[in-house]
Short mmCIF file of C-alpha atoms and ligand atoms in Angstrom, two decimals:
data_model
loop_
_atom_site.label_atom_id
_atom_site.label_comp_id
_atom_site.label_asym_id
_atom_site.label_seq_id
_atom_site.Cartn_x
_atom_site.Cartn_y
_atom_site.Cartn_z
CA MET A 1 -40.47 -184.29 37.86
CA GLU A 2 -38.22 -181.85 39.68
CA SER A 3 -38.32 -179.37 36.82
CA GLN A 4 -42.11 -179.70 36.67
CA SER A 5 -42.51 -178.82 40.34
CA LEU A 6 -40.02 -175.97 39.88
CA GLN A 7 -42.08 -174.70 36.98
CA PHE A 8 -45.26 -174.93 39.11
CA HIS A 9 -43.49 -173.07 41.89
CA ASN A 10 -42.43 -170.32 39.53
CA GLN A 11 -45.82 -170.00 37.90
CA LEU A 12 -47.82 -166.97 39.02
CA HIS A 13 -50.60 -168.17 41.35
CA VAL A 14 -53.69 -165.96 41.57
CA VAL A 15 -56.69 -166.67 43.77
CA PHE A 16 -60.12 -165.38 42.74
CA LEU A 17 -62.92 -164.78 45.23
CA SER A 18 -66.30 -163.68 43.98
CA TYR A 19 -69.47 -162.42 45.57
CA PRO A 20 -72.22 -165.02 45.12
CA SER A 21 -74.66 -163.48 42.67
CA PRO A 22 -74.67 -164.06 38.88
CA GLY A 23 -73.87 -160.42 38.10
CA HIS A 24 -70.67 -160.70 40.15
CA MET A 25 -69.78 -164.35 39.60
CA ASN A 26 -70.22 -164.57 35.83
CA PRO A 27 -67.65 -161.91 34.95
CA MET A 28 -65.22 -162.99 37.64
CA ILE A 29 -65.25 -166.64 36.62
CA ASP A 30 -64.76 -165.55 33.00
CA THR A 31 -61.83 -163.36 34.09
CA ALA A 32 -60.28 -166.15 36.18
CA ARG A 33 -60.51 -168.46 33.15
CA LEU A 34 -58.84 -165.80 30.98
CA PHE A 35 -55.95 -165.56 33.46
CA ALA A 36 -55.55 -169.36 33.24
CA MET A 37 -55.73 -169.26 29.43
CA HIS A 38 -52.80 -166.84 29.56
CA GLY A 39 -50.53 -169.05 31.63
CA VAL A 40 -51.51 -168.19 35.20
CA ASN A 41 -52.11 -170.85 37.86
CA VAL A 42 -55.64 -170.01 39.05
CA THR A 43 -57.62 -171.06 42.11
CA ILE A 44 -61.25 -170.03 42.53
CA ILE A 45 -62.59 -170.13 46.08
CA THR A 46 -66.31 -170.75 46.31
CA THR A 47 -69.05 -172.81 47.97
CA HIS A 48 -70.59 -176.08 46.70
CA ALA A 49 -73.83 -174.81 45.17
CA ASN A 50 -72.08 -171.88 43.51
CA ALA A 51 -69.34 -174.08 42.09
CA SER A 52 -71.93 -176.28 40.40
CA THR A 53 -72.97 -173.35 38.19
CA PHE A 54 -69.56 -173.09 36.52
CA GLN A 55 -67.59 -176.27 37.28
CA LYS A 56 -68.22 -177.70 33.82
CA ALA A 57 -66.36 -174.82 32.19
CA ILE A 58 -63.46 -175.23 34.63
CA ASP A 59 -63.24 -178.99 33.95
CA SER A 60 -63.22 -178.31 30.23
CA ASP A 61 -60.41 -175.72 30.66
CA THR A 62 -58.43 -178.21 32.75
CA SER A 63 -58.81 -180.87 30.07
CA LEU A 64 -57.34 -178.37 27.61
CA GLY A 65 -54.25 -178.13 29.82
CA TYR A 66 -54.92 -174.87 31.66
CA SER A 67 -53.94 -174.65 35.29
CA ILE A 68 -57.24 -173.80 37.00
CA LYS A 69 -59.13 -175.35 39.90
CA THR A 70 -61.97 -174.73 42.31
CA GLN A 71 -61.38 -174.82 46.05
CA LEU A 72 -64.56 -175.39 48.05
CA ILE A 73 -65.55 -173.96 51.39
CA GLN A 74 -68.66 -174.89 53.33
CA PHE A 75 -71.58 -172.43 53.30
CA PRO A 76 -72.95 -172.25 56.88
CA SER A 77 -76.53 -173.14 55.82
CA ALA A 78 -77.66 -174.69 59.11
CA GLN A 79 -76.13 -171.92 61.22
CA VAL A 80 -78.02 -169.17 59.37
CA GLY A 81 -81.21 -171.21 58.99
CA LEU A 82 -81.20 -171.80 55.23
CA PRO A 83 -81.92 -175.03 53.37
CA ASP A 84 -78.96 -176.71 51.68
CA GLY A 85 -78.07 -175.22 48.32
CA VAL A 86 -79.35 -171.68 48.98
CA GLU A 87 -75.99 -169.91 48.72
CA ASN A 88 -76.51 -167.28 46.07
CA MET A 89 -78.21 -163.88 46.18
CA LYS A 90 -80.36 -164.87 43.22
CA ASP A 91 -82.13 -167.34 45.55
CA GLY A 92 -83.20 -164.47 47.80
CA THR A 93 -86.96 -164.32 47.38
CA SER A 94 -87.60 -162.15 50.46
CA THR A 95 -85.76 -159.63 52.62
CA GLU A 96 -85.46 -162.32 55.29
CA ILE A 97 -83.78 -164.85 52.98
CA ILE A 98 -81.52 -162.18 51.49
CA GLY A 99 -80.49 -161.25 55.05
CA LYS A 100 -79.67 -164.87 55.85
CA ILE A 101 -77.65 -165.36 52.66
CA GLY A 102 -75.79 -162.11 53.46
CA LEU A 103 -75.04 -163.38 56.97
CA GLY A 104 -73.79 -166.69 55.54
CA ILE A 105 -71.50 -164.80 53.15
CA SER A 106 -70.05 -162.71 55.98
CA MET A 107 -69.37 -165.91 57.97
CA LEU A 108 -67.16 -167.17 55.14
CA GLN A 109 -64.51 -164.57 55.99
CA ASP A 110 -62.62 -166.69 58.56
CA PRO A 111 -62.45 -169.94 56.54
CA THR A 112 -61.50 -167.95 53.44
CA GLU A 113 -58.67 -166.17 55.25
CA ALA A 114 -57.45 -169.54 56.53
CA LEU A 115 -57.47 -170.82 52.97
CA PHE A 116 -55.51 -167.78 51.75
CA GLN A 117 -52.90 -168.69 54.38
CA ASP A 118 -52.76 -172.32 53.20
CA LEU A 119 -52.62 -171.45 49.52
CA GLN A 120 -50.06 -168.63 49.85
CA PRO A 121 -50.99 -167.09 46.45
CA ASP A 122 -49.00 -164.33 44.76
CA CYS A 123 -52.08 -162.13 44.38
CA ILE A 124 -55.80 -162.16 45.17
CA VAL A 125 -58.51 -160.81 42.87
CA THR A 126 -61.60 -160.24 44.99
CA ASP A 127 -65.02 -158.77 44.41
CA MET A 128 -65.72 -155.14 45.29
CA MET A 129 -68.37 -156.34 47.77
CA LEU A 130 -65.67 -157.98 49.93
CA PRO A 131 -63.71 -154.98 51.27
CA TRP A 132 -62.19 -157.00 54.15
CA THR A 133 -59.95 -158.77 51.62
CA VAL A 134 -57.70 -155.72 51.40
CA GLU A 135 -56.57 -156.41 55.00
CA ALA A 136 -56.25 -160.12 54.28
CA ALA A 137 -53.89 -159.37 51.38
CA ALA A 138 -51.88 -156.96 53.52
CA LYS A 139 -51.39 -159.71 56.14
CA LEU A 140 -50.01 -161.99 53.42
CA GLY A 141 -47.89 -159.21 51.92
CA ILE A 142 -49.46 -159.67 48.48
CA PRO A 143 -51.41 -157.37 46.13
CA ARG A 144 -55.19 -157.33 46.24
CA ILE A 145 -56.93 -156.46 42.98
CA HIS A 146 -60.38 -154.95 43.45
CA TYR A 147 -62.86 -156.41 40.95
CA ASN A 148 -65.33 -153.70 39.94
CA SER A 149 -68.62 -155.23 38.87
CA SER A 150 -70.01 -152.11 37.25
CA SER A 151 -69.06 -149.44 34.74
CA TYR A 152 -66.35 -146.79 35.10
CA PHE A 153 -69.16 -144.33 34.53
CA SER A 154 -71.11 -145.45 37.60
CA ASN A 155 -67.93 -145.60 39.66
CA CYS A 156 -67.10 -141.98 38.74
CA ALA A 157 -70.70 -140.69 39.07
CA GLU A 158 -71.11 -142.22 42.51
CA HIS A 159 -67.74 -140.94 43.66
CA PHE A 160 -68.60 -137.32 42.74
CA ILE A 161 -72.11 -137.54 44.17
CA MET A 162 -70.76 -138.86 47.48
CA LYS A 163 -68.08 -136.18 47.52
CA TYR A 164 -70.14 -133.10 46.53
CA ARG A 165 -73.67 -134.19 47.56
CA PRO A 166 -75.49 -132.28 44.76
CA ASN A 167 -78.63 -134.17 45.79
CA ASP A 168 -78.87 -132.49 49.20
CA ASN A 169 -81.09 -129.49 49.91
CA LEU A 170 -83.27 -129.76 46.83
CA VAL A 171 -86.95 -128.86 47.10
CA SER A 172 -88.10 -132.36 46.25
CA ASP A 173 -86.95 -135.89 45.53
CA THR A 174 -87.89 -135.44 41.90
CA GLN A 175 -85.97 -132.20 41.28
CA LYS A 176 -83.13 -132.67 38.82
CA PHE A 177 -79.49 -132.03 39.66
CA THR A 178 -76.36 -132.24 37.50
CA ILE A 179 -73.61 -134.64 38.57
CA PRO A 180 -70.44 -132.55 39.15
CA GLY A 181 -67.03 -133.54 37.80
CA LEU A 182 -68.19 -135.43 34.70
CA PRO A 183 -67.31 -134.48 31.09
CA HIS A 184 -70.95 -134.88 29.98
CA THR A 185 -73.96 -133.05 31.41
CA ILE A 186 -75.75 -135.79 33.30
CA GLU A 187 -78.94 -135.04 35.17
CA MET A 188 -80.54 -137.26 37.77
CA THR A 189 -83.08 -136.88 40.57
CA PRO A 190 -82.44 -137.85 44.19
CA LEU A 191 -85.09 -140.56 43.82
CA GLN A 192 -82.95 -142.28 41.20
CA LEU A 193 -79.98 -142.63 43.56
CA PRO A 194 -79.32 -145.81 45.55
CA PHE A 195 -80.97 -145.74 49.00
CA TRP A 196 -77.59 -145.75 50.77
CA ILE A 197 -76.77 -142.39 49.21
CA ARG A 198 -80.20 -140.81 49.69
CA SER A 199 -80.05 -141.33 53.43
CA GLN A 200 -77.74 -142.86 55.98
CA SER A 201 -78.52 -146.54 56.43
CA PHE A 202 -76.80 -149.79 57.32
CA ALA A 203 -75.51 -149.92 53.75
CA THR A 204 -73.93 -146.44 53.73
CA ALA A 205 -70.96 -147.49 55.87
CA TYR A 206 -70.59 -150.69 53.84
CA PHE A 207 -70.32 -148.81 50.54
CA GLU A 208 -67.92 -146.29 52.08
CA ALA A 209 -65.77 -149.26 53.12
CA ILE A 210 -65.95 -150.62 49.56
CA TYR A 211 -64.67 -147.35 48.07
CA GLU A 212 -62.01 -147.07 50.77
CA SER A 213 -60.83 -150.62 50.03
CA GLN A 214 -60.69 -149.80 46.33
CA LYS A 215 -58.29 -146.91 47.06
CA ARG A 216 -56.12 -149.14 49.24
CA SER A 217 -55.95 -151.97 46.71
CA TYR A 218 -53.11 -152.53 44.24
CA GLY A 219 -55.53 -151.70 41.43
CA THR A 220 -58.96 -152.27 39.95
CA LEU A 221 -60.03 -154.72 37.27
CA CYS A 222 -62.95 -153.56 35.14
CA ASN A 223 -65.13 -155.54 32.81
CA SER A 224 -65.23 -152.69 30.31
CA PHE A 225 -63.18 -151.53 27.35
CA HIS A 226 -61.36 -148.40 26.33
CA GLU A 227 -63.50 -147.34 23.35
CA LEU A 228 -66.67 -147.66 25.38
CA GLU A 229 -65.90 -145.37 28.28
CA SER A 230 -62.47 -143.84 27.69
CA ASP A 231 -63.38 -140.49 29.37
CA TYR A 232 -64.46 -142.27 32.52
CA GLU A 233 -61.61 -144.76 32.47
CA ASN A 234 -59.35 -141.73 32.35
CA ILE A 235 -61.06 -139.95 35.28
CA CYS A 236 -60.78 -143.13 37.31
CA ASN A 237 -57.04 -143.41 36.61
CA THR A 238 -56.21 -139.73 37.07
CA THR A 239 -58.69 -137.70 39.15
CA LEU A 240 -59.68 -140.61 41.38
CA GLY A 241 -56.13 -141.95 41.39
CA ILE A 242 -57.22 -145.56 40.92
CA LYS A 243 -54.93 -147.68 38.80
CA SER A 244 -57.20 -149.75 36.62
CA TRP A 245 -57.17 -152.31 33.82
CA SER A 246 -60.08 -152.65 31.39
CA VAL A 247 -60.21 -156.27 30.26
CA GLY A 248 -63.75 -156.63 28.90
CA PRO A 249 -66.02 -157.76 27.55
CA VAL A 250 -64.96 -160.93 29.31
CA SER A 251 -68.17 -162.84 28.43
CA SER A 252 -67.34 -163.08 24.73
CA TRP A 253 -63.60 -163.46 25.32
CA ALA A 254 -63.85 -166.45 27.68
CA ASN A 255 -66.92 -168.13 26.15
CA LYS A 256 -66.27 -168.77 22.50
CA ASP A 257 -68.39 -171.85 21.75
CA ASP A 258 -72.14 -172.36 22.04
CA GLU A 259 -71.85 -174.92 24.81
CA ASN A 260 -69.89 -172.51 26.99
CA LYS A 261 -72.25 -169.66 26.19
CA GLY A 262 -75.39 -171.70 26.78
CA ASN A 263 -74.36 -173.18 30.12
CA ARG A 264 -72.64 -170.12 31.54
CA GLY A 265 -73.55 -169.46 35.15
CA HIS A 266 -76.29 -172.01 35.32
CA ILE A 267 -76.53 -175.56 36.54
CA GLU A 268 -79.08 -176.99 34.11
CA GLU A 269 -77.80 -178.29 30.81
CA LEU A 270 -79.05 -176.64 27.68
CA GLY A 271 -81.17 -179.02 25.58
CA LYS A 272 -79.89 -179.64 22.07
CA GLU A 273 -83.23 -178.97 20.38
CA ALA A 274 -84.17 -175.92 22.39
CA ASP A 275 -87.71 -174.74 21.67
CA TRP A 276 -86.79 -171.06 22.03
CA LEU A 277 -84.15 -171.55 19.36
CA ASN A 278 -86.64 -173.00 16.90
CA TRP A 279 -88.94 -170.09 17.67
CA LEU A 280 -86.18 -167.53 17.06
CA ASN A 281 -85.09 -169.35 13.90
CA SER A 282 -88.58 -168.78 12.50
CA LYS A 283 -88.24 -164.99 12.85
CA GLN A 284 -86.76 -162.41 10.52
CA ASN A 285 -83.42 -160.82 11.33
CA GLU A 286 -83.54 -158.07 13.95
CA SER A 287 -87.29 -158.43 14.43
CA VAL A 288 -87.41 -159.72 18.04
CA LEU A 289 -87.08 -157.80 21.28
CA TYR A 290 -85.42 -159.68 24.16
CA VAL A 291 -86.86 -158.69 27.57
CA SER A 292 -84.92 -159.48 30.73
CA PHE A 293 -84.50 -157.94 34.17
CA GLY A 294 -81.40 -159.90 35.13
CA SER A 295 -80.97 -162.41 37.91
CA LEU A 296 -82.13 -160.53 41.00
CA THR A 297 -85.12 -158.36 40.13
CA ARG A 298 -88.56 -159.66 41.00
CA LEU A 299 -91.44 -157.75 39.48
CA ASP A 300 -94.81 -157.66 41.15
CA ASN A 301 -98.05 -158.69 39.55
CA ALA A 302 -99.26 -155.21 38.58
CA GLN A 303 -96.02 -154.53 36.69
CA ILE A 304 -96.03 -157.93 34.99
CA VAL A 305 -99.55 -157.26 33.68
CA GLU A 306 -98.49 -153.87 32.28
CA ILE A 307 -95.42 -155.37 30.58
CA ALA A 308 -97.51 -158.11 28.99
CA HIS A 309 -100.04 -155.62 27.59
CA GLY A 310 -97.34 -153.16 26.57
CA LEU A 311 -95.49 -155.84 24.60
CA GLU A 312 -98.68 -157.18 23.03
CA ASN A 313 -99.93 -153.70 22.11
CA SER A 314 -96.60 -152.78 20.51
CA GLY A 315 -97.22 -155.44 17.85
CA HIS A 316 -93.50 -156.39 17.78
CA ASN A 317 -92.09 -159.88 18.37
CA PHE A 318 -90.59 -160.51 21.78
CA ILE A 319 -88.92 -163.17 23.92
CA TRP A 320 -89.39 -162.50 27.63
CA VAL A 321 -87.63 -164.12 30.61
CA VAL A 322 -90.01 -164.43 33.56
CA ARG A 323 -89.20 -165.80 36.98
CA LYS A 324 -91.98 -168.05 38.17
CA LYS A 325 -93.43 -167.31 41.61
CA GLU A 326 -94.59 -170.54 43.22
CA SER A 327 -96.86 -168.64 45.60
CA ASP A 328 -98.75 -166.37 43.22
CA GLU A 329 -101.52 -168.30 41.52
CA SER A 330 -103.32 -165.34 39.92
CA GLU A 331 -100.09 -164.08 38.33
CA ASN A 332 -99.21 -167.55 37.06
CA ASN A 333 -102.70 -167.97 35.58
CA PHE A 334 -102.54 -164.59 33.88
CA LEU A 335 -99.12 -165.38 32.40
CA GLN A 336 -100.12 -168.85 31.26
CA ASP A 337 -103.10 -167.41 29.33
CA PHE A 338 -100.86 -164.71 27.92
CA GLU A 339 -98.20 -167.24 26.92
CA GLU A 340 -100.74 -169.37 25.05
CA ARG A 341 -102.23 -166.37 23.26
CA MET A 342 -98.83 -165.10 22.18
CA LYS A 343 -97.77 -168.56 20.99
CA GLU A 344 -100.90 -168.89 18.87
CA ARG A 345 -100.30 -165.50 17.30
CA LYS A 346 -96.58 -166.30 16.91
CA LYS A 347 -95.78 -162.94 18.47
CA GLY A 348 -94.18 -163.73 21.77
CA TYR A 349 -92.25 -166.42 23.63
CA ILE A 350 -91.80 -166.73 27.39
CA ILE A 351 -88.70 -168.32 28.87
CA TRP A 352 -89.38 -169.38 32.43
CA ASN A 353 -86.81 -168.60 35.13
CA TRP A 354 -83.45 -168.63 33.35
CA ALA A 355 -82.41 -167.85 29.79
CA PRO A 356 -79.16 -168.73 28.01
CA GLN A 357 -78.65 -165.01 27.56
CA LEU A 358 -75.38 -164.99 25.63
CA LEU A 359 -76.81 -167.35 23.00
CA ILE A 360 -80.06 -165.43 22.67
CA LEU A 361 -78.33 -162.07 22.29
CA ASP A 362 -76.11 -163.50 19.54
CA HIS A 363 -79.07 -164.77 17.52
CA PRO A 364 -79.60 -162.77 14.30
CA ALA A 365 -83.38 -162.51 14.95
CA ILE A 366 -82.78 -160.36 18.03
CA GLY A 367 -83.04 -156.65 17.23
CA GLY A 368 -83.02 -155.03 20.66
CA ILE A 369 -83.33 -155.62 24.38
CA VAL A 370 -85.36 -154.31 27.29
CA THR A 371 -82.80 -154.28 30.06
CA HIS A 372 -82.66 -153.39 33.74
CA CYS A 373 -79.18 -151.99 32.96
CA GLY A 374 -77.27 -154.48 35.11
CA TRP A 375 -73.70 -153.96 33.94
CA ASN A 376 -73.23 -157.48 32.60
CA SER A 377 -76.44 -157.50 30.58
CA THR A 378 -75.52 -154.06 29.31
CA LEU A 379 -72.09 -155.19 28.09
CA GLU A 380 -73.40 -158.47 26.71
CA SER A 381 -76.04 -156.60 24.66
CA LEU A 382 -73.50 -154.07 23.55
CA ASN A 383 -71.18 -156.84 22.47
CA ALA A 384 -74.01 -158.16 20.29
CA GLY A 385 -74.37 -154.65 18.79
CA LEU A 386 -77.91 -154.19 20.12
CA PRO A 387 -79.71 -150.96 21.02
CA MET A 388 -81.67 -151.02 24.28
CA ILE A 389 -84.77 -149.94 26.14
CA THR A 390 -83.47 -148.98 29.54
CA TRP A 391 -85.46 -149.84 32.63
CA PRO A 392 -83.26 -149.55 35.73
CA ARG A 393 -84.55 -150.90 39.03
CA PHE A 394 -81.92 -150.56 41.79
CA GLY A 395 -78.28 -149.96 42.74
CA ASP A 396 -75.94 -148.78 39.98
CA GLN A 397 -78.49 -149.43 37.23
CA PHE A 398 -79.71 -145.82 37.02
CA TYR A 399 -76.13 -144.62 36.36
CA ASN A 400 -75.73 -147.23 33.63
CA GLU A 401 -78.96 -146.00 32.06
CA LYS A 402 -77.46 -142.50 31.85
CA LEU A 403 -74.38 -143.89 30.12
CA LEU A 404 -76.52 -145.71 27.56
CA VAL A 405 -79.05 -142.95 26.89
CA ASP A 406 -77.13 -139.67 27.37
CA VAL A 407 -73.52 -140.58 26.59
CA LEU A 408 -73.54 -143.50 24.13
CA LYS A 409 -76.99 -142.68 22.72
CA ILE A 410 -77.95 -146.28 22.13
CA GLY A 411 -80.83 -146.47 24.61
CA VAL A 412 -84.44 -145.34 24.91
CA SER A 413 -85.48 -144.76 28.51
CA VAL A 414 -88.79 -146.27 29.56
CA GLY A 415 -88.93 -143.57 32.23
CA ALA A 416 -88.23 -145.42 35.51
CA LYS A 417 -88.30 -142.90 38.34
CA GLU A 418 -87.34 -144.63 41.54
CA ASN A 419 -84.25 -146.55 42.65
CA LYS A 420 -85.77 -149.22 44.86
CA MET A 421 -84.58 -151.64 47.47
CA ARG A 422 -84.05 -154.91 45.62
CA THR A 423 -86.99 -156.72 47.19
CA SER A 424 -89.47 -153.86 47.27
CA THR A 425 -92.55 -154.13 45.09
CA GLU A 426 -94.19 -151.17 43.47
CA SER A 427 -97.41 -149.49 44.48
CA LYS A 428 -100.01 -149.02 41.75
CA ASP A 429 -98.96 -145.45 40.95
CA VAL A 430 -95.28 -146.24 40.32
CA VAL A 431 -95.65 -149.08 37.84
CA VAL A 432 -94.51 -148.18 34.33
CA LYS A 433 -97.71 -148.17 32.29
CA ARG A 434 -98.42 -150.26 29.17
CA GLU A 435 -98.62 -147.10 26.98
CA GLU A 436 -95.11 -146.01 28.01
CA ILE A 437 -93.76 -149.51 27.38
CA ALA A 438 -95.40 -149.81 23.95
CA LYS A 439 -94.13 -146.32 23.04
CA ALA A 440 -90.52 -147.19 23.92
CA VAL A 441 -90.79 -150.47 21.97
CA GLU A 442 -92.09 -148.64 18.93
CA ILE A 443 -89.20 -146.13 19.05
CA LEU A 444 -86.59 -148.89 19.37
CA MET A 445 -88.01 -151.55 17.05
CA GLY A 446 -89.77 -149.27 14.56
CA SER A 447 -88.28 -148.00 11.32
CA GLY A 448 -87.87 -144.34 12.39
CA GLN A 449 -84.67 -142.33 12.04
CA GLU A 450 -83.95 -142.40 15.79
CA SER A 451 -83.99 -146.19 15.78
CA LYS A 452 -81.77 -146.39 12.71
CA GLU A 453 -79.18 -144.09 14.25
CA MET A 454 -79.16 -145.92 17.60
CA ARG A 455 -78.84 -149.24 15.81
CA MET A 456 -75.89 -147.94 13.80
CA ARG A 457 -74.10 -146.64 16.90
CA ALA A 458 -74.77 -149.90 18.78
CA LYS A 459 -73.35 -151.93 15.88
CA LYS A 460 -70.18 -149.83 15.86
CA LEU A 461 -69.73 -150.42 19.58
CA GLY A 462 -70.34 -154.13 19.04
CA GLU A 463 -67.54 -154.18 16.46
CA ALA A 464 -65.22 -152.30 18.85
CA ALA A 465 -66.10 -154.81 21.61
CA LYS A 466 -64.98 -157.64 19.34
CA ARG A 467 -61.73 -155.91 18.28
CA THR A 468 -60.61 -155.02 21.79
CA ILE A 469 -60.26 -158.66 22.92
CA GLU A 470 -58.33 -159.75 19.83
CA GLU A 471 -54.53 -159.96 19.97
CA GLY A 472 -53.25 -156.36 19.92
CA GLY A 473 -56.59 -154.91 21.09
CA ASP A 474 -56.75 -152.68 24.19
CA SER A 475 -58.39 -155.18 26.54
CA TYR A 476 -56.09 -157.94 25.30
CA ASN A 477 -53.01 -155.82 25.92
CA ASN A 478 -54.24 -154.73 29.35
CA LEU A 479 -54.69 -158.31 30.51
CA ILE A 480 -51.22 -159.32 29.30
CA GLN A 481 -49.70 -156.21 30.85
CA LEU A 482 -51.33 -156.88 34.22
CA ILE A 483 -50.19 -160.51 34.24
CA ASP A 484 -46.62 -159.41 33.35
CA GLU A 485 -46.67 -156.82 36.11
CA LEU A 486 -47.80 -159.40 38.67
CA LYS A 487 -45.07 -161.76 37.47
CA SER A 488 -42.46 -159.03 37.95
CA LEU A 489 -43.76 -158.32 41.44
CA LYS A 490 -43.46 -162.01 42.28
CA LYS A 491 -39.93 -162.07 40.95
CA SER A 492 -38.81 -158.97 42.89
CA LYS A 493 -40.37 -160.36 46.05
CA ALA A 494 -38.52 -163.67 45.59
CA LEU A 495 -35.24 -161.83 44.96
CA GLY A 496 -35.84 -159.64 48.03
CA GLU A 497 -36.47 -162.72 50.19
CA LYS A 498 -33.30 -164.38 48.86
CA ALA A 499 -31.24 -161.28 49.65
CA ASP A 500 -32.58 -161.09 53.27
N1 UDP B 601 -78.35 -164.09 33.17
C1 UDP B 601 -78.60 -165.16 32.34
N2 UDP B 601 -79.89 -165.60 32.21
C2 UDP B 601 -80.93 -165.02 32.87
C3 UDP B 601 -80.66 -163.91 33.71
C4 UDP B 601 -79.35 -163.47 33.84
O1 UDP B 601 -77.69 -165.73 31.71
O2 UDP B 601 -82.07 -165.44 32.71
C5 UDP B 601 -76.95 -163.63 33.32
C6 UDP B 601 -76.64 -162.47 32.42
O3 UDP B 601 -76.16 -162.92 31.18
C7 UDP B 601 -75.59 -161.71 33.23
C8 UDP B 601 -75.96 -161.99 34.67
O4 UDP B 601 -76.76 -163.18 34.66
O5 UDP B 601 -74.30 -162.22 32.97
C9 UDP B 601 -76.78 -160.88 35.30
O6 UDP B 601 -75.95 -159.81 35.59
P1 UDP B 601 -76.39 -158.30 35.43
O7 UDP B 601 -75.23 -157.46 35.83
O8 UDP B 601 -76.90 -158.06 34.07
O9 UDP B 601 -77.63 -158.10 36.38
P2 UDP B 601 -78.01 -158.57 37.87
O10 UDP B 601 -78.55 -159.93 37.75
O11 UDP B 601 -76.76 -158.50 38.69
O12 UDP B 601 -79.05 -157.59 38.28
#
C-alpha cells in the first residue's frame, strides 16, 4: 500500500482545462487521454454537461488501467440566465446566448483556480482561449502549456499580420495583400481577416492577451505534425521564439476503435445499424462528397437553398450534415422535400444535427469533403487522405484555407470572400451561388487531372499522418519527449525543495 501511494506521489500529474466548444474540447480530451496512455496521471477539469460528451471514453480508459479522471465544477447557469445543460459554445444559437455562455465560462476562473490549488498538479495544459491560466500556473510555480487549437500556419500568419499590418491603408477591403514573413507567397484581402484584426473591438485585446500568454507559457502543444507544416513549425520555434511540440493528429491516435470514433465528443450513442452507414455501404469507393460546416456555423436559409441546388446540380453523391432550426419552418420544409427527393434518386443523404465525423471520413465511399476549414475537420480529413473543397466562414478558417489551397495544394476554394462574426447571416449578395458550388464539386469529384493530382497529394499526407503517430514517428517522439521533460522538471523541483 505504502509503495503504491509513493508511486502515485511520484507519478507526473497533469491537469487539462479546455475551452467548451467541440473544436477545442475534442483535441484536448484526445491529448489528455494520450498523456494517460503514456503513464501520466491526468485530471480533466470540466462542467457536467461537457463531461457527459466524453466521460464514456474516460471510463473505458480507466477500466484499461490508465490513471485519468474528470473533476467537475458547476457551470453558473442560473446566474447568467441559461437553462441547465447549456454550457458549450455549440449551443449558442444567438449572439445573446453566446454572450451568456461566454460570461459563464469567465465565471469559472475562480473555482478553477481554487481547484488548481487543491490538486497541486505538476503542470497544467490549458486552452489558448484561457490566457489567465498563465498567471494561475505562475502562482503555483508550475509550467503552463498553451494548447493551440489551430494550425502553425494560422498562428504564424496572424502573428505577422498583427505585427506588420499589411492590411492597413489599402484602397478597399477587397484589395489583395501579401502576408509578410512567410516562406510561401500568400495573398489575402482585408475582408478575409478576423473582425478583431480588421478593426479594434472587444475581441482585439482578448486575442492580444492570448498571444501574450502564449509567449509567457512554458511551451505550446499543437495538434499538427512535422511533415504537414514543417516550415511553419520552424518559424514558430525560431522566429517567434515559441517552444512547441507537434503531437497530432490526436484524433486517430487516441481513438482507434469504431466505438470511440463514433461517440467522440457527443452524448448520444451511435446506433449499431446506422442508416447512414448502410447508405454509404451501397456506394462505390471514393464516390461520395461529405459536406460539413463544423459544430458552430449556422447557415441561413438562402445559403442552404444554394448548397442544396449546387449539390444536386453537380450530379455527384453527397452526405450533408445539417443543423435543424426549430424556428424556421420554411427552411425545414424545403430541406425535407429535398431530403426525400435525394433519397429517391439515391444521390444524397442528410444527417441531422450531428455526424460521427471520424467514422464517416474513414469510410471508403467518401472521396472528398466540403469543409469550413476548422482545424480539427481539416486534420481529420487529411488523416483520411481526402482532398477538400474549402469554404471558410470565420476566425482562423481563412488562414487554414490558404494552407490547403496554396501551400499543400489539396483544396479547391469555393470562393468565400468575407470572414464573418460567427452568428452573422449573409445578405443575398454574399451567398455562394449554386453554380460556384457545383463547379467546385465537379473539379474535386470529377475525373480531371487537377482532381487526380490533389487526390494523390492528399493520400500521401494521409499516409504521413498515420506514420507520425506510430512508435518512432515525429509526433510520437514529441509526446514522449515532452512527458520526459515534465518528469525531469518535477524531479528537479523536488530535489530543490529537499535541499532548501
Ligand atoms: N464534429 C463532429 N460531428 C459534427 C460536427 C463536428 O464530430 O457533426 C467534430 C469534428 O469531428 C471536429 C469538431 O467537431 O472534431 C469540430 O471542430 P472544427 O475545428 O473542425 O470546427 P469548429 O466546430 O470549431 O468550427
